mmCIF file of C-alpha atoms in Angstrom:
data_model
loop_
_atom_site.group_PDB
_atom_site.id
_atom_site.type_symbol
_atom_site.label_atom_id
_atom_site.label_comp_id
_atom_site.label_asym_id
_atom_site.label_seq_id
_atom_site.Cartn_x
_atom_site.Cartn_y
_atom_site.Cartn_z
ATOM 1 C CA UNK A 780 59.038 285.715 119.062
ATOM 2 C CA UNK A 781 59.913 284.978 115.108
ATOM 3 C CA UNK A 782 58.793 286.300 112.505
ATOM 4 C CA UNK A 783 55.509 285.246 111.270
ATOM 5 C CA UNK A 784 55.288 283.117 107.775
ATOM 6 C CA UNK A 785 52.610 284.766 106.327
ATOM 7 C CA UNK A 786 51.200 288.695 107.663
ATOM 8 C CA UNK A 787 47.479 288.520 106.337
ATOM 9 C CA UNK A 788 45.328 285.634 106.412
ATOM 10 C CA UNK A 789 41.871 284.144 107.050
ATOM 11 C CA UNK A 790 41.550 281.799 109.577
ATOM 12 C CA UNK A 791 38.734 279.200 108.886
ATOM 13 C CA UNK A 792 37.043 277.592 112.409
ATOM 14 C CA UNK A 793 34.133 275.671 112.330
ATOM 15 C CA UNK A 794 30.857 276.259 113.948
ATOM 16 C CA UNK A 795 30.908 272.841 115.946
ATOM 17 C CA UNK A 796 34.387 273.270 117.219
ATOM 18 C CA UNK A 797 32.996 276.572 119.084
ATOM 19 C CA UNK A 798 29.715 274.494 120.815
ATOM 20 C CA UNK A 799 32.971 272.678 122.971
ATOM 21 C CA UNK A 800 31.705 269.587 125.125
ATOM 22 C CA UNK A 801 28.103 270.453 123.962
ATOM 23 C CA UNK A 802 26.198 269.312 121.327
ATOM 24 C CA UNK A 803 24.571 272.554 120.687
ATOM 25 C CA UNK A 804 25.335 276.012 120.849
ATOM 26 C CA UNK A 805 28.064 278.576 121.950
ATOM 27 C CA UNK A 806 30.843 277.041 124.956
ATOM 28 C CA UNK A 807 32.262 280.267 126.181
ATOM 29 C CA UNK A 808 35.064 278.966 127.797
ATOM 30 C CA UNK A 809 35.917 277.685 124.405
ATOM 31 C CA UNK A 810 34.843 281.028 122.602
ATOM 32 C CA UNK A 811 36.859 283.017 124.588
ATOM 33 C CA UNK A 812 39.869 281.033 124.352
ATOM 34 C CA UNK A 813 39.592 281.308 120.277
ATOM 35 C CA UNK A 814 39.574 284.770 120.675
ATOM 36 C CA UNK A 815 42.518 285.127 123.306
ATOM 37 C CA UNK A 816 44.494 282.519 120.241
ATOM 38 C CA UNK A 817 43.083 285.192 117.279
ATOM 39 C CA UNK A 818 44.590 287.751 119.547
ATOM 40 C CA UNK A 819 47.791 286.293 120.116
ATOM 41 C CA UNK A 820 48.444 285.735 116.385
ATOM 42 C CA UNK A 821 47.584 289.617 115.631
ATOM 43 C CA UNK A 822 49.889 290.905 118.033
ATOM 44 C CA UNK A 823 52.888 288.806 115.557
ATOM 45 C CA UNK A 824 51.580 291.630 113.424
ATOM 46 C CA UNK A 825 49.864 289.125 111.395
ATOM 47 C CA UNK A 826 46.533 290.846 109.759
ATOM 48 C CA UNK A 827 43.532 288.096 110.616
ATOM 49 C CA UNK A 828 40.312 287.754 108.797
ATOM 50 C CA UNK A 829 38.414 284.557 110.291
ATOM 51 C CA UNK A 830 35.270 282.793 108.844
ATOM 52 C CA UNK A 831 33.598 280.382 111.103
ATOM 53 C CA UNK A 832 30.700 277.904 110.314
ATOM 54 C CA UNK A 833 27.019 277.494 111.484
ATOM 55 C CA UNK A 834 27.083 273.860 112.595
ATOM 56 C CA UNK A 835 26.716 274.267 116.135
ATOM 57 C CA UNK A 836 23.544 276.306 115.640
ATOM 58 C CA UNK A 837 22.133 275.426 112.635
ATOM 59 C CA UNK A 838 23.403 273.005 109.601
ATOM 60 C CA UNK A 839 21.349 273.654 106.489
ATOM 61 C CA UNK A 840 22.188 270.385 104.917
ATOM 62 C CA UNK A 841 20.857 268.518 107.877
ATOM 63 C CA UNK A 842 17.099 270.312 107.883
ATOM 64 C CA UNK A 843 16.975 270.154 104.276
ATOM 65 C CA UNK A 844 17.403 266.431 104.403
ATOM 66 C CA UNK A 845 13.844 267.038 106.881
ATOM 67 C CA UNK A 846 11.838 268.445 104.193
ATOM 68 C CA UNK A 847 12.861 272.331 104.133
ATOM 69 C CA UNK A 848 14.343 273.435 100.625
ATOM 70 C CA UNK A 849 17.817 273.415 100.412
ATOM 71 C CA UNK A 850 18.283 277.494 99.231
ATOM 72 C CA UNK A 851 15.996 278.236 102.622
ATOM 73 C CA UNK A 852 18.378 275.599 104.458
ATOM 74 C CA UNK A 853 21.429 277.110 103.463
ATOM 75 C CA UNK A 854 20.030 280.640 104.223
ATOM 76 C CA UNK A 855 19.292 279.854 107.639
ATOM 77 C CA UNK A 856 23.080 278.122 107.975
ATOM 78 C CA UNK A 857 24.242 281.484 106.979
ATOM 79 C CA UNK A 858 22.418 283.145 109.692
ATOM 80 C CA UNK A 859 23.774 281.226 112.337
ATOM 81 C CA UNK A 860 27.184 281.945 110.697
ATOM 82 C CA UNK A 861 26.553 285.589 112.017
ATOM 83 C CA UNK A 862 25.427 284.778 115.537
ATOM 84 C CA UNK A 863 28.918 283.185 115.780
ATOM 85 C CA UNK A 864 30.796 285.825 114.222
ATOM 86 C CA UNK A 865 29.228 288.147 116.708
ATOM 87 C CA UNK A 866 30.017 286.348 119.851
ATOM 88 C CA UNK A 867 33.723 286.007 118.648
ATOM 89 C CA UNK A 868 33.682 289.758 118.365
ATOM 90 C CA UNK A 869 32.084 290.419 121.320
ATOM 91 C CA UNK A 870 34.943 287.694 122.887
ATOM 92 C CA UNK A 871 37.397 289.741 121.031
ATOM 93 C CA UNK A 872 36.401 293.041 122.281
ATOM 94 C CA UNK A 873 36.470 292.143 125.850
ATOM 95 C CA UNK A 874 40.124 291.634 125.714
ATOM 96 C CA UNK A 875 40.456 295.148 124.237
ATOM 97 C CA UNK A 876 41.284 294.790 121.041
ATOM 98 C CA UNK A 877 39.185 295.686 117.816
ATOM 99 C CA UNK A 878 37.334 293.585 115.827
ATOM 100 C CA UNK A 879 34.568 294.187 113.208
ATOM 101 C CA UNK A 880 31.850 291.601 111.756
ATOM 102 C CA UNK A 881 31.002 291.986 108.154
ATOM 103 C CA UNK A 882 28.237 290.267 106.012
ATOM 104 C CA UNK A 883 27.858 288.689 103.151
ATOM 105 C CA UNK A 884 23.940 289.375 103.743
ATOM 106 C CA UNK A 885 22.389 292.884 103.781
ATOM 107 C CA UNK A 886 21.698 293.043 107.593
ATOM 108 C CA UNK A 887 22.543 297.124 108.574
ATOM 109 C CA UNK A 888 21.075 296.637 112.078
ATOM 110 C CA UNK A 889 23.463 293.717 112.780
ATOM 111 C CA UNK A 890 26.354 294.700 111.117
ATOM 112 C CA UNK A 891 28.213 295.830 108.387
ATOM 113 C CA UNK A 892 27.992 294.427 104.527
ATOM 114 C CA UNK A 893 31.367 293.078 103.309
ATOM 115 C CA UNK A 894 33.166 294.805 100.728
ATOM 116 C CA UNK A 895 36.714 294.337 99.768
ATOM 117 C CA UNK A 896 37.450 298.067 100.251
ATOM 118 C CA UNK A 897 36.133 297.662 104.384
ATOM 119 C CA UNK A 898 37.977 294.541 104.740
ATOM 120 C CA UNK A 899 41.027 296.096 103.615
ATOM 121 C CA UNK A 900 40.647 299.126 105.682
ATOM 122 C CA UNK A 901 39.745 297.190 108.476
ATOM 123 C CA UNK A 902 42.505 294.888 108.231
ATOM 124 C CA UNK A 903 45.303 297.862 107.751
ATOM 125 C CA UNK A 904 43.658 299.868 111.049
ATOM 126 C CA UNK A 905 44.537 296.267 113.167
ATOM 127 C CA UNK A 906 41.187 295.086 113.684
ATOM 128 C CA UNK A 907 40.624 291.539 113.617
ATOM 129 C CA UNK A 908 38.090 290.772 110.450
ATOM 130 C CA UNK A 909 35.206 288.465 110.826
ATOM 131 C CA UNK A 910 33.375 287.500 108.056
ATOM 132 C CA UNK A 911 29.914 286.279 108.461
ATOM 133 C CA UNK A 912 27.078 284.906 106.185
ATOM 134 C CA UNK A 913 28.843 282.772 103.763
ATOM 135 C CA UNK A 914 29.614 283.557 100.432
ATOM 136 C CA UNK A 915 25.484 284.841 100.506
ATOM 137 C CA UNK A 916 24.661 281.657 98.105
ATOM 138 C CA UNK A 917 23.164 278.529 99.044
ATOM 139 C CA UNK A 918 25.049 275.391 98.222
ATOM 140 C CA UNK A 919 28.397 276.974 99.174
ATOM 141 C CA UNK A 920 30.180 276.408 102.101
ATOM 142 C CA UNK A 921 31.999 277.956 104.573
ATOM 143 C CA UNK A 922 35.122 276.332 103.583
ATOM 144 C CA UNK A 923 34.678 277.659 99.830
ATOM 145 C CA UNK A 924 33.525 280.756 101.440
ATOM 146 C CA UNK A 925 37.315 281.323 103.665
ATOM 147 C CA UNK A 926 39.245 280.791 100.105
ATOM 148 C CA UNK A 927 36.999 282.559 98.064
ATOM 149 C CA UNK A 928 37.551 286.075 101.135
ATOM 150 C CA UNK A 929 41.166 284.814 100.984
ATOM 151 C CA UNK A 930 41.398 285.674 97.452
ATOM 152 C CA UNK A 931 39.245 288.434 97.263
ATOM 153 C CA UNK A 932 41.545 290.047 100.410
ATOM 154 C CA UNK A 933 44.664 289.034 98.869
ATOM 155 C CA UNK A 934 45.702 286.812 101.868
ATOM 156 C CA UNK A 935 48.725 284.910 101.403
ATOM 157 C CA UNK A 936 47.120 281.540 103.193
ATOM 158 C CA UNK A 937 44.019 279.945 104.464
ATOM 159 C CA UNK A 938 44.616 278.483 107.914
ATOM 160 C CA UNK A 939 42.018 275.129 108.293
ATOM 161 C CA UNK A 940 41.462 275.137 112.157
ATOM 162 C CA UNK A 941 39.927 271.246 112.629
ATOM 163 C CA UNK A 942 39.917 269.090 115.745
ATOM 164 C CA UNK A 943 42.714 266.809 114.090
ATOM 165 C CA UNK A 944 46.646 268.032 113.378
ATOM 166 C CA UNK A 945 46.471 267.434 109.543
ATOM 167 C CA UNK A 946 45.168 265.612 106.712
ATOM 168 C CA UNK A 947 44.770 261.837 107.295
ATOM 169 C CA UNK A 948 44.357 259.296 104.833
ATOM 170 C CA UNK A 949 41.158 258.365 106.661
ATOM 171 C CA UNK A 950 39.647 259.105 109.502
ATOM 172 C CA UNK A 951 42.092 258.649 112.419
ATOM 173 C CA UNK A 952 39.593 258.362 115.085
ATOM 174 C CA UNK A 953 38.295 255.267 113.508
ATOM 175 C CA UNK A 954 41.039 254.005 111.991
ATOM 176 C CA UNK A 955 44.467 253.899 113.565
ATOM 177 C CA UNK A 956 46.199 252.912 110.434
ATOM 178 C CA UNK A 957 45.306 256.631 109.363
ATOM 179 C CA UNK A 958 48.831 258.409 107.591
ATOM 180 C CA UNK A 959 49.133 261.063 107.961
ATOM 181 C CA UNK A 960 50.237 263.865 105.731
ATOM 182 C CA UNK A 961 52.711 266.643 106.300
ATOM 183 C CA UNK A 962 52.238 268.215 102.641
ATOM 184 C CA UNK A 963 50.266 267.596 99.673
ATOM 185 C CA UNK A 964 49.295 269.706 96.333
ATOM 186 C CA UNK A 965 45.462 270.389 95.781
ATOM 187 C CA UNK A 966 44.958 268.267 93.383
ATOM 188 C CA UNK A 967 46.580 265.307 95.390
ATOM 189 C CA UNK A 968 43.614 266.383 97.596
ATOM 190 C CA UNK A 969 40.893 266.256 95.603
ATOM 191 C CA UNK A 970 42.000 263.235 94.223
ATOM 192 C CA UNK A 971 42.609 261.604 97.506
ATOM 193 C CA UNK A 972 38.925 262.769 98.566
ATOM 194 C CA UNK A 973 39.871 263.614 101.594
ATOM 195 C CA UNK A 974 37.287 265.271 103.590
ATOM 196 C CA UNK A 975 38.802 267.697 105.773
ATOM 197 C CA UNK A 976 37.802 270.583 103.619
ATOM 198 C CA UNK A 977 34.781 270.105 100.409
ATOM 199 C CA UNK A 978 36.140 269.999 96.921
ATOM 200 C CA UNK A 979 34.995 273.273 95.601
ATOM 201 C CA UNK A 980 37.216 274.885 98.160
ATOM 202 C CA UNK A 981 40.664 272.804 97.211
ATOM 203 C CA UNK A 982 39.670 273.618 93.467
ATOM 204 C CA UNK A 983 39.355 277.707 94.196
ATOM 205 C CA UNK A 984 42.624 277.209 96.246
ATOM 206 C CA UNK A 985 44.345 275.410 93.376
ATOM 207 C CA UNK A 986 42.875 278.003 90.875
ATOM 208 C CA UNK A 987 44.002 281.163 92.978
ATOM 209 C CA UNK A 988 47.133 279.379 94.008
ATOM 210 C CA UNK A 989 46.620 279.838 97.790
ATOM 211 C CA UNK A 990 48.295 277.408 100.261
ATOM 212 C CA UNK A 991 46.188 276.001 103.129
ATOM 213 C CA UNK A 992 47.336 274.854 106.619
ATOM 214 C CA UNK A 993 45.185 271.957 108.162
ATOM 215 C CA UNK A 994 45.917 272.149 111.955
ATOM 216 C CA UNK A 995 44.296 271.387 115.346
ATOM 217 C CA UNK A 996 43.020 274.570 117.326
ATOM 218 C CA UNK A 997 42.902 272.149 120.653
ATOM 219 C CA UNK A 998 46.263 273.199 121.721
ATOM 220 C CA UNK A 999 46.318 276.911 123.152
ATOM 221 C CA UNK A 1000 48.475 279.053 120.992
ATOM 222 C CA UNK A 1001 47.991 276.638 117.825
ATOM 223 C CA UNK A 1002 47.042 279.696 115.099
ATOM 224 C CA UNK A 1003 50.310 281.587 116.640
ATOM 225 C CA UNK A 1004 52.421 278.262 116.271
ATOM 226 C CA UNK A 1005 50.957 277.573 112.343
ATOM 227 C CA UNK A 1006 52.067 281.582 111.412
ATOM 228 C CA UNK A 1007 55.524 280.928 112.749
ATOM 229 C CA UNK A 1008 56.073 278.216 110.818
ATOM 230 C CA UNK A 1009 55.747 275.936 114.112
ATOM 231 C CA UNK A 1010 53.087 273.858 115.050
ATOM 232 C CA UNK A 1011 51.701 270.160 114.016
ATOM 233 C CA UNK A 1012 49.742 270.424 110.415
ATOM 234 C CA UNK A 1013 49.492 269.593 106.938
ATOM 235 C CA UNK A 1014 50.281 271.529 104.365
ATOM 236 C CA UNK A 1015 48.074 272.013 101.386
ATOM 237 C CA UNK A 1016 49.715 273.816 98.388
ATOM 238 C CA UNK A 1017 51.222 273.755 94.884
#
């Protein structure tokens, strides 16, 4: 097994990706087999924080757009965000290793607020990291929210986990003239308007000077290929 490129990161996974051949909710089979991948990239003796999105459960975007304000939209995103972070862990758990959820949002009951102090302690006893509830601010994503814990953590990348291998030039499942990208610098990002991750987050990335690794989690084994310097992606950086 080599070496691993990077030994603390956050891992960013998005809510839908986790409702599988649904369109709503949690797919264990697919649930499980993001934990078993989080698991296999720990054991590399890579230190994993992972923020996943809402969208499966709730999108606070989409019910604003129905007449609900967009700071009780986003709240309600945020929420969901925690549902999925505690499935993961329970997922995680299973297979006997240690995870913790943490909050952005004061819920004791649930879980535990995040701090930078328990994230680091967490992170140095082994335990796989989850952070749930956003950045706590509407009109934020969870994209913005995985560089933003990146930096705060001091992790050395953010690892994009999408249902494509990379950044296209457009959208390669409706147009097959899509290039692909192996590397490009943030701003050539934001520029290009590409829409794999929201602007705010390539601009924090760019400010804090943290790469990011656009790569497809439908392979098994993906996150462990991506931290060996393996795998199929795009790189994001510079």
């Amino acid at each position: 097994m080599s070496q691993p490129v990077y030994h603390r990161v956050v891992v960013k996974i998005s809510g839908e990706y986790l409702a599988g051949d649904q369109s709503f909710g949690i797919h264990q089979p697919t649930i499980d087999r993001v934990a078993s991948d989080l698991i296999e990239a720990q054991h590399r003796g890579v230190e994993v924080a992972v923020v996943v999105g809402g969208g499966n459960i709730f999108r606070g975007v989409e019910v604003s757009s129905r007449g609900v304000s967009r700071p009780t939209g986003d709240t309600m995103g945020m929420l969901a965000t925690v549902m999925n972070c505690l499935a993961l862990e329970a997922a995680i758990e299973r297979r006997g290793v240690s995870a913790r959820t943490l909050s952005s949002m004061v819920m004791p009951q649930v879980c535990e607020l995040f701090t930078r102090a328990t994230a680091h302690r967490y992170l140095s006893e082994r335990r796989i990291v989850l952070l749930a509830g956003g950045t706590g601010n509407p009109y934020f994503t969870t994209d913005t929210t995985a560089v933003l814990r990146a930096a705060e953590i001091g992790a050395q990348a953010v690892l994009k986990a999408t249902n494509v291998d990379g950044v296209y030039s457009a959208d390669p499942k409706k147009d097959p003239t899509a290039r692909r990208f192996d590397r490009l610098t943030h701003s050539q990002a934001l520029e290009g308007g590409y829409k794999v991750m929201d602007a705010t987050a390539f601009a924090l990335a760019r400010d804090t000077s943290l790469p990011i690794i656009v790569f497809s989690i439908a392979e098994p084994g993906s996150v462990g290929a991506i931290l060996s310097g393996g795998g199929r992606g795009t790189i994001v950086a510079g």
